Amino acid sequence: MPVITNPITAQRAILGSKALVQQPHLGVIAVTGEDRLSWLHSLLSQNIKNLQPGQSTEALALDFHGHIENIIRLVDDGAQTWLIVDRSGAQTLLDWLRKMVFRGKVAIADLQDDYQVVASWSTPVASPVPALVWTDGWSQTAQGGHRYGQAPTEDWKLILNVFSNDGAKALAENSEIEWAPADALTALRIAAHRPDIDEVDEKSIPHELDFLASAVHLSKGCYRGQETVAKVHNLGHPPRRLVLLHLDGSTHIHPEVGDAVVLAEDFDKGADAAKGRITSVAQHHEMGPIALAVIGRNVAVDAPLVVFGDHEAVAASQEVIVPQDAGKVANLPRPGLLGRPRI
């Protein structure tokens, strides 16, 4: 299994649909039964009851406070619904789904040991034929969704191919197929403003990461966490926002995930003055060193930043993904002193 070791060459090979990327962190869950779509629709943030066979979509499992627990990629094949999830949170999701089975005629199967996921670019793997194909629609705002920032200028044409273990083995043994390392795909993901599980922590709500564009249907019925989604979107602002950072590459220092992001004017205070954290970082074949970070909403969009970690400080500038004014789309009039709306 030939692996491209140069990250720049690997990115260009991915973009040319000439290299695949293994996704060992992803696993598969299947839901069967006549109520599977309406049942999932009642639990998750996306409109799933109208999902057509072969159609790809994305949804979130939220807790009661609207915090993100799982990012779920879904495809229905007409007989069962396939859920591609991060393995780190798969057991939590399985436990919750099984507790909710009483709400519908469904059966849940954990297929994490039976299937493997491989990423391709633009087109599915041709041979061997995958058992399932999921197409990422991030570049367009999903029906019923809302994108706070500008649509990314960099293409994001990720396809996830799901193979049985035998199919994955046959793919790996094909000497004509080249493989790229995961870091190469991460660089392309950052450039496309695409959030993933790496950007999620215990406080994350969908608005902070622009997940309303791909994984939330704003006019569907009730689901766990919906009150927070609606309240922040219509009346409030998310407390944090996702940004792309262009990093100073002149020092040849590569920041790491978890490094603190501070205002340049607070340089002397170091990491104690952190306004956020690096969540993903990579060397892009055109942009150079770039990163995704989650920072406080009130950090000015043109504020010079510095990244601190177990290394020398690295200067950074922002490219806005989620703007400061995200949310509050209802635009309700503020009440006057006597509680009456101002005209």
Short mmCIF file of C-alpha atoms in Angstrom, two decimals:
data_model
loop_
_atom_site.label_atom_id
_atom_site.label_comp_id
_atom_site.label_asym_id
_atom_site.label_seq_id
_atom_site.Cartn_x
_atom_site.Cartn_y
_atom_site.Cartn_z
CA MET A 1 0.00 0.00 0.00
CA PRO A 2 2.07 2.98 -1.26
CA VAL A 3 1.74 6.05 0.99
CA ILE A 4 2.65 9.57 -0.16
CA THR A 5 4.90 10.99 2.55
CA ASN A 6 5.24 14.57 1.30
CA PRO A 7 2.19 16.49 2.64
CA ILE A 8 2.15 18.99 -0.23
CA THR A 9 2.31 16.26 -2.86
CA ALA A 10 -0.35 14.32 -0.94
CA GLN A 11 -2.78 17.26 -0.96
CA ARG A 12 -2.40 17.72 -4.69
CA ALA A 13 -2.92 14.00 -5.23
CA ILE A 14 -6.15 14.14 -3.20
CA LEU A 15 -7.41 17.16 -5.16
CA GLY A 16 -6.66 15.32 -8.39
CA SER A 17 -8.69 12.31 -7.17
CA LYS A 18 -5.48 10.27 -7.34
CA ALA A 19 -5.15 9.34 -3.66
CA LEU A 20 -7.37 7.93 -0.93
CA VAL A 21 -7.24 8.56 2.82
CA GLN A 22 -8.01 5.97 5.47
CA GLN A 23 -10.49 7.09 8.16
CA PRO A 24 -9.93 4.68 11.07
CA HIS A 25 -11.52 7.14 13.50
CA LEU A 26 -14.92 6.67 11.84
CA GLY A 27 -17.30 3.79 12.49
CA VAL A 28 -20.70 2.67 11.21
CA ILE A 29 -24.06 2.15 12.92
CA ALA A 30 -27.17 0.87 11.10
CA VAL A 31 -30.82 1.52 11.95
CA THR A 32 -33.53 -0.68 10.41
CA GLY A 33 -37.29 -0.87 10.78
CA GLU A 34 -40.27 0.82 9.18
CA ASP A 35 -40.12 3.78 11.58
CA ARG A 36 -36.37 4.39 11.25
CA LEU A 37 -36.52 7.74 9.42
CA SER A 38 -39.30 9.32 11.48
CA TRP A 39 -37.67 7.99 14.67
CA LEU A 40 -34.28 9.48 13.84
CA HIS A 41 -36.04 12.67 12.74
CA SER A 42 -37.50 13.05 16.24
CA LEU A 43 -34.10 12.66 17.90
CA LEU A 44 -31.62 14.55 15.74
CA SER A 45 -31.21 18.13 14.51
CA GLN A 46 -31.76 17.45 10.80
CA ASN A 47 -34.89 16.78 8.69
CA ILE A 48 -34.52 13.03 8.19
CA LYS A 49 -38.07 11.79 7.69
CA ASN A 50 -37.97 12.85 4.04
CA LEU A 51 -34.51 11.41 3.32
CA GLN A 52 -34.52 9.69 -0.07
CA PRO A 53 -32.58 6.48 -0.84
CA GLY A 54 -28.99 7.35 -1.66
CA GLN A 55 -29.29 10.93 -0.40
CA SER A 56 -26.59 12.11 2.01
CA THR A 57 -27.19 14.43 4.95
CA GLU A 58 -25.62 15.43 8.24
CA ALA A 59 -27.14 15.77 11.70
CA LEU A 60 -26.15 16.45 15.28
CA ALA A 61 -27.04 14.69 18.50
CA LEU A 62 -27.33 17.40 21.15
CA ASP A 63 -27.72 17.23 24.90
CA PHE A 64 -30.60 18.98 26.68
CA HIS A 65 -28.59 22.22 26.83
CA GLY A 66 -27.88 22.19 23.10
CA HIS A 67 -24.25 21.12 23.39
CA ILE A 68 -22.94 18.92 20.58
CA GLU A 69 -22.51 15.27 21.56
CA ASN A 70 -22.10 13.64 18.15
CA ILE A 71 -21.72 14.57 14.49
CA ILE A 72 -23.64 12.06 12.39
CA ARG A 73 -23.43 11.49 8.63
CA LEU A 74 -26.50 9.66 7.30
CA VAL A 75 -27.50 7.77 4.16
CA ASP A 76 -30.59 5.62 3.71
CA ASP A 77 -30.47 2.79 1.15
CA GLY A 78 -34.20 2.07 1.16
CA ALA A 79 -33.89 -0.76 3.68
CA GLN A 80 -31.77 0.71 6.46
CA THR A 81 -30.24 4.00 7.50
CA TRP A 82 -26.46 4.09 7.82
CA LEU A 83 -24.88 6.39 10.39
CA ILE A 84 -21.17 7.24 10.05
CA VAL A 85 -19.91 8.54 13.38
CA ASP A 86 -16.69 9.27 15.20
CA ARG A 87 -15.66 6.17 17.12
CA SER A 88 -14.78 8.22 20.20
CA GLY A 89 -18.44 9.06 20.74
CA ALA A 90 -20.06 6.02 19.14
CA GLN A 91 -20.77 4.16 22.36
CA THR A 92 -22.44 7.20 23.93
CA LEU A 93 -24.63 7.53 20.86
CA LEU A 94 -25.47 3.83 20.79
CA ASP A 95 -26.45 3.85 24.46
CA TRP A 96 -28.75 6.81 23.95
CA LEU A 97 -30.35 5.45 20.78
CA ARG A 98 -31.06 2.11 22.43
CA LYS A 99 -32.75 3.89 25.34
CA MET A 100 -35.04 5.63 22.86
CA VAL A 101 -36.12 2.54 20.90
CA PHE A 102 -39.46 2.50 22.68
CA ARG A 103 -40.42 5.48 20.53
CA GLY A 104 -40.50 3.55 17.28
CA LYS A 105 -40.35 0.23 15.41
CA VAL A 106 -36.61 0.20 14.87
CA ALA A 107 -33.56 -1.97 15.45
CA ILE A 108 -30.00 -0.73 15.96
CA ALA A 109 -26.85 -2.56 14.91
CA ASP A 110 -23.28 -1.66 15.85
CA LEU A 111 -21.24 -2.35 12.70
CA GLN A 112 -17.98 -0.76 13.79
CA ASP A 113 -16.12 -4.08 13.67
CA ASP A 114 -17.59 -5.04 10.30
CA TYR A 115 -17.00 -1.98 8.12
CA GLN A 116 -14.22 0.51 7.43
CA VAL A 117 -14.36 4.04 6.04
CA VAL A 118 -12.11 5.44 3.31
CA ALA A 119 -12.15 9.04 2.05
CA SER A 120 -11.93 9.99 -1.61
CA TRP A 121 -12.23 13.31 -3.42
CA SER A 122 -14.99 14.25 -5.85
CA THR A 123 -15.82 10.69 -7.00
CA PRO A 124 -16.49 7.43 -5.12
CA VAL A 125 -14.05 4.55 -5.24
CA ALA A 126 -14.72 2.58 -8.43
CA SER A 127 -13.26 -0.81 -7.52
CA PRO A 128 -13.98 -2.57 -5.31
CA VAL A 129 -17.44 -1.04 -5.12
CA PRO A 130 -18.18 0.32 -1.63
CA ALA A 131 -21.19 -0.88 0.32
CA LEU A 132 -22.18 2.74 0.92
CA VAL A 133 -21.19 6.20 -0.29
CA TRP A 134 -21.71 9.44 1.67
CA THR A 135 -21.19 12.78 -0.09
CA ASP A 136 -20.37 15.85 2.01
CA GLY A 137 -22.57 18.82 1.08
CA TRP A 138 -20.67 21.41 3.13
CA SER A 139 -20.00 23.71 0.19
CA GLN A 140 -23.74 24.44 -0.14
CA THR A 141 -26.11 25.46 2.64
CA ALA A 142 -28.52 22.60 3.31
CA GLN A 143 -32.26 23.09 2.89
CA GLY A 144 -33.65 24.48 6.13
CA GLY A 145 -30.18 25.54 7.29
CA HIS A 146 -28.48 28.89 7.72
CA ARG A 147 -24.87 29.87 7.06
CA TYR A 148 -23.69 32.79 9.18
CA GLY A 149 -20.57 33.58 7.20
CA GLN A 150 -19.62 33.61 3.55
CA ALA A 151 -19.61 30.32 1.66
CA PRO A 152 -16.02 29.01 1.59
CA THR A 153 -14.07 29.80 -1.56
CA GLU A 154 -12.06 26.59 -1.30
CA ASP A 155 -13.84 23.50 -2.63
CA TRP A 156 -14.69 20.68 -0.26
CA LYS A 157 -15.57 17.56 -2.23
CA LEU A 158 -15.15 14.86 0.40
CA ILE A 159 -16.72 11.47 -0.18
CA LEU A 160 -16.78 8.74 2.46
CA ASN A 161 -16.73 5.21 1.08
CA VAL A 162 -17.85 2.44 3.44
CA PHE A 163 -16.37 -0.99 2.80
CA SER A 164 -16.87 -4.37 4.41
CA ASN A 165 -13.64 -5.66 5.97
CA ASP A 166 -13.09 -7.87 2.91
CA GLY A 167 -13.62 -4.94 0.57
CA ALA A 168 -11.23 -2.76 2.59
CA LYS A 169 -8.61 -5.50 2.47
CA ALA A 170 -8.92 -5.81 -1.30
CA LEU A 171 -8.58 -2.04 -1.62
CA ALA A 172 -5.45 -1.97 0.53
CA GLU A 173 -3.87 -4.77 -1.51
CA ASN A 174 -4.33 -2.90 -4.80
CA SER A 175 -0.82 -1.66 -5.57
CA GLU A 176 -2.12 0.82 -8.16
CA ILE A 177 -3.92 2.90 -5.51
CA GLU A 178 -2.00 5.63 -3.70
CA TRP A 179 -2.76 6.69 -0.15
CA ALA A 180 -2.38 10.09 1.47
CA PRO A 181 -1.88 10.72 5.20
CA ALA A 182 -4.70 12.17 7.29
CA ASP A 183 -2.82 15.47 7.78
CA ALA A 184 -3.10 16.18 4.05
CA LEU A 185 -6.89 15.97 4.22
CA THR A 186 -6.90 18.09 7.39
CA ALA A 187 -5.15 20.91 5.51
CA LEU A 188 -7.85 20.89 2.82
CA ARG A 189 -10.58 20.76 5.47
CA ILE A 190 -9.21 23.81 7.27
CA ALA A 191 -8.96 25.79 4.02
CA ALA A 192 -12.62 24.94 3.28
CA HIS A 193 -13.75 26.17 6.74
CA ARG A 194 -15.09 22.68 7.44
CA PRO A 195 -15.60 21.93 11.16
CA ASP A 196 -15.32 18.38 12.45
CA ILE A 197 -15.23 16.59 15.78
CA ASP A 198 -11.81 18.15 16.45
CA GLU A 199 -13.51 21.52 16.87
CA VAL A 200 -16.03 20.21 19.41
CA ASP A 201 -15.59 20.39 23.17
CA GLU A 202 -17.98 20.01 26.09
CA LYS A 203 -19.28 23.59 25.63
CA SER A 204 -19.77 23.61 21.85
CA ILE A 205 -23.13 24.64 20.42
CA PRO A 206 -23.86 24.36 16.67
CA HIS A 207 -23.87 28.12 16.01
CA GLU A 208 -20.23 28.56 17.08
CA LEU A 209 -18.99 26.20 14.36
CA ASP A 210 -21.47 27.19 11.61
CA PHE A 211 -23.09 23.76 11.81
CA LEU A 212 -26.47 25.37 11.14
CA ALA A 213 -25.35 25.42 7.49
CA SER A 214 -25.08 21.65 7.14
CA ALA A 215 -26.52 19.77 10.10
CA VAL A 216 -29.50 21.69 11.51
CA HIS A 217 -32.97 22.18 9.99
CA LEU A 218 -34.39 25.29 11.62
CA SER A 219 -38.09 24.66 10.96
CA LYS A 220 -38.41 20.99 11.89
CA GLY A 221 -40.19 19.62 14.97
CA CYS A 222 -38.94 19.25 18.51
CA TYR A 223 -35.74 17.37 19.35
CA ARG A 224 -33.39 17.35 22.30
CA GLY A 225 -31.50 20.65 22.49
CA GLN A 226 -33.77 22.47 20.03
CA GLU A 227 -34.66 25.21 22.53
CA THR A 228 -31.04 26.35 22.71
CA VAL A 229 -30.66 26.17 18.93
CA ALA A 230 -33.74 28.36 18.37
CA LYS A 231 -33.05 30.79 21.21
CA VAL A 232 -29.45 31.56 20.24
CA HIS A 233 -30.24 31.75 16.52
CA ASN A 234 -33.26 34.02 16.91
CA LEU A 235 -32.56 36.07 20.01
CA GLY A 236 -28.94 35.77 21.07
CA HIS A 237 -25.37 35.34 19.89
CA PRO A 238 -23.09 32.31 20.29
CA PRO A 239 -20.43 33.06 22.93
CA ARG A 240 -17.60 31.80 20.72
CA ARG A 241 -16.87 31.64 17.00
CA LEU A 242 -14.83 29.50 14.63
CA VAL A 243 -12.03 31.24 12.71
CA LEU A 244 -9.35 30.25 10.23
CA LEU A 245 -5.92 31.47 11.31
CA HIS A 246 -3.16 32.28 8.85
CA LEU A 247 0.01 31.54 10.79
CA ASP A 248 3.39 33.19 10.42
CA GLY A 249 5.56 30.59 8.72
CA SER A 250 8.83 32.54 8.84
CA THR A 251 9.87 30.94 12.13
CA HIS A 252 9.23 27.39 10.82
CA ILE A 253 7.42 26.65 14.09
CA HIS A 254 4.32 24.45 13.79
CA PRO A 255 1.71 25.20 16.49
CA GLU A 256 -0.17 22.28 17.99
CA VAL A 257 -3.78 21.49 18.76
CA GLY A 258 -4.66 22.96 22.14
CA ASP A 259 -2.30 25.92 21.91
CA ALA A 260 -3.65 29.17 23.33
CA VAL A 261 -4.72 32.06 21.08
CA VAL A 262 -4.18 35.52 22.62
CA LEU A 263 -4.38 39.11 21.45
CA ALA A 264 -1.03 40.43 20.21
CA GLU A 265 -1.42 43.37 22.60
CA ASP A 266 -1.49 40.87 25.49
CA PHE A 267 1.70 39.19 24.26
CA ASP A 268 3.48 39.74 27.59
CA LYS A 269 0.70 37.94 29.49
CA GLY A 270 1.22 34.70 27.55
CA ALA A 271 -1.29 31.86 27.61
CA ASP A 272 -2.94 33.27 30.74
CA ALA A 273 -4.68 35.80 28.49
CA ALA A 274 -6.09 33.13 26.15
CA LYS A 275 -9.08 34.14 24.03
CA GLY A 276 -9.40 30.66 22.52
CA ARG A 277 -7.63 27.48 21.44
CA ILE A 278 -6.27 25.90 18.28
CA THR A 279 -8.46 22.95 17.27
CA SER A 280 -6.88 21.83 13.95
CA VAL A 281 -3.58 22.81 12.31
CA ALA A 282 -1.78 21.85 9.10
CA GLN A 283 0.55 23.02 6.33
CA HIS A 284 -1.50 23.88 3.23
CA HIS A 285 0.00 23.45 -0.23
CA GLU A 286 -0.88 27.05 -1.19
CA MET A 287 -1.73 28.96 2.00
CA GLY A 288 1.16 27.71 4.09
CA PRO A 289 0.57 27.07 7.81
CA ILE A 290 -3.10 27.45 8.72
CA ALA A 291 -5.32 26.45 11.62
CA LEU A 292 -8.88 26.41 12.86
CA ALA A 293 -9.49 27.94 16.26
CA VAL A 294 -12.47 28.62 18.48
CA ILE A 295 -12.20 32.07 20.06
CA GLY A 296 -14.40 34.45 22.02
CA ARG A 297 -17.09 36.20 19.97
CA ASN A 298 -16.00 39.66 21.08
CA VAL A 299 -12.44 39.36 19.74
CA ALA A 300 -12.27 41.97 16.97
CA VAL A 301 -12.15 40.37 13.52
CA ASP A 302 -9.11 42.45 12.55
CA ALA A 303 -7.25 41.99 15.84
CA PRO A 304 -3.68 40.66 15.44
CA LEU A 305 -3.33 37.40 17.35
CA VAL A 306 -0.51 35.29 18.76
CA VAL A 307 -0.47 31.53 19.33
CA PHE A 308 1.26 30.26 22.48
CA GLY A 309 2.30 26.70 23.33
CA ASP A 310 5.44 24.73 24.12
CA HIS A 311 7.26 26.80 21.52
CA GLU A 312 8.00 30.41 20.60
CA ALA A 313 4.98 32.62 20.00
CA VAL A 314 3.58 32.51 16.45
CA ALA A 315 1.79 35.52 14.95
CA ALA A 316 -1.63 34.89 13.38
CA SER A 317 -4.29 36.76 11.44
CA GLN A 318 -7.97 35.87 11.19
CA GLU A 319 -10.12 34.80 8.30
CA VAL A 320 -13.73 35.03 9.46
CA ILE A 321 -15.85 31.90 9.35
CA VAL A 322 -18.52 32.69 11.94
CA PRO A 323 -18.95 36.49 12.18
CA GLN A 324 -19.34 38.41 15.40
CA ASP A 325 -23.00 39.19 14.69
CA ALA A 326 -24.01 35.55 14.16
CA GLY A 327 -27.43 34.85 15.62
CA LYS A 328 -30.22 37.23 16.61
CA VAL A 329 -31.90 36.85 13.23
CA ALA A 330 -35.37 37.58 14.64
CA ASN A 331 -34.37 41.28 14.93
CA LEU A 332 -37.05 41.99 17.53
CA PRO A 333 -37.41 45.59 18.73
CA ARG A 334 -35.86 46.34 22.11
CA PRO A 335 -38.38 47.12 24.87
CA GLY A 336 -38.64 50.72 26.12
CA LEU A 337 -38.34 51.74 29.73
CA LEU A 338 -41.97 50.86 30.40
CA GLY A 339 -41.73 47.50 28.65
CA ARG A 340 -43.29 48.74 25.40
CA PRO A 341 -41.47 48.10 22.12
CA ARG A 342 -39.54 51.05 20.76
CA ILE A 343 -40.88 52.33 17.47
#
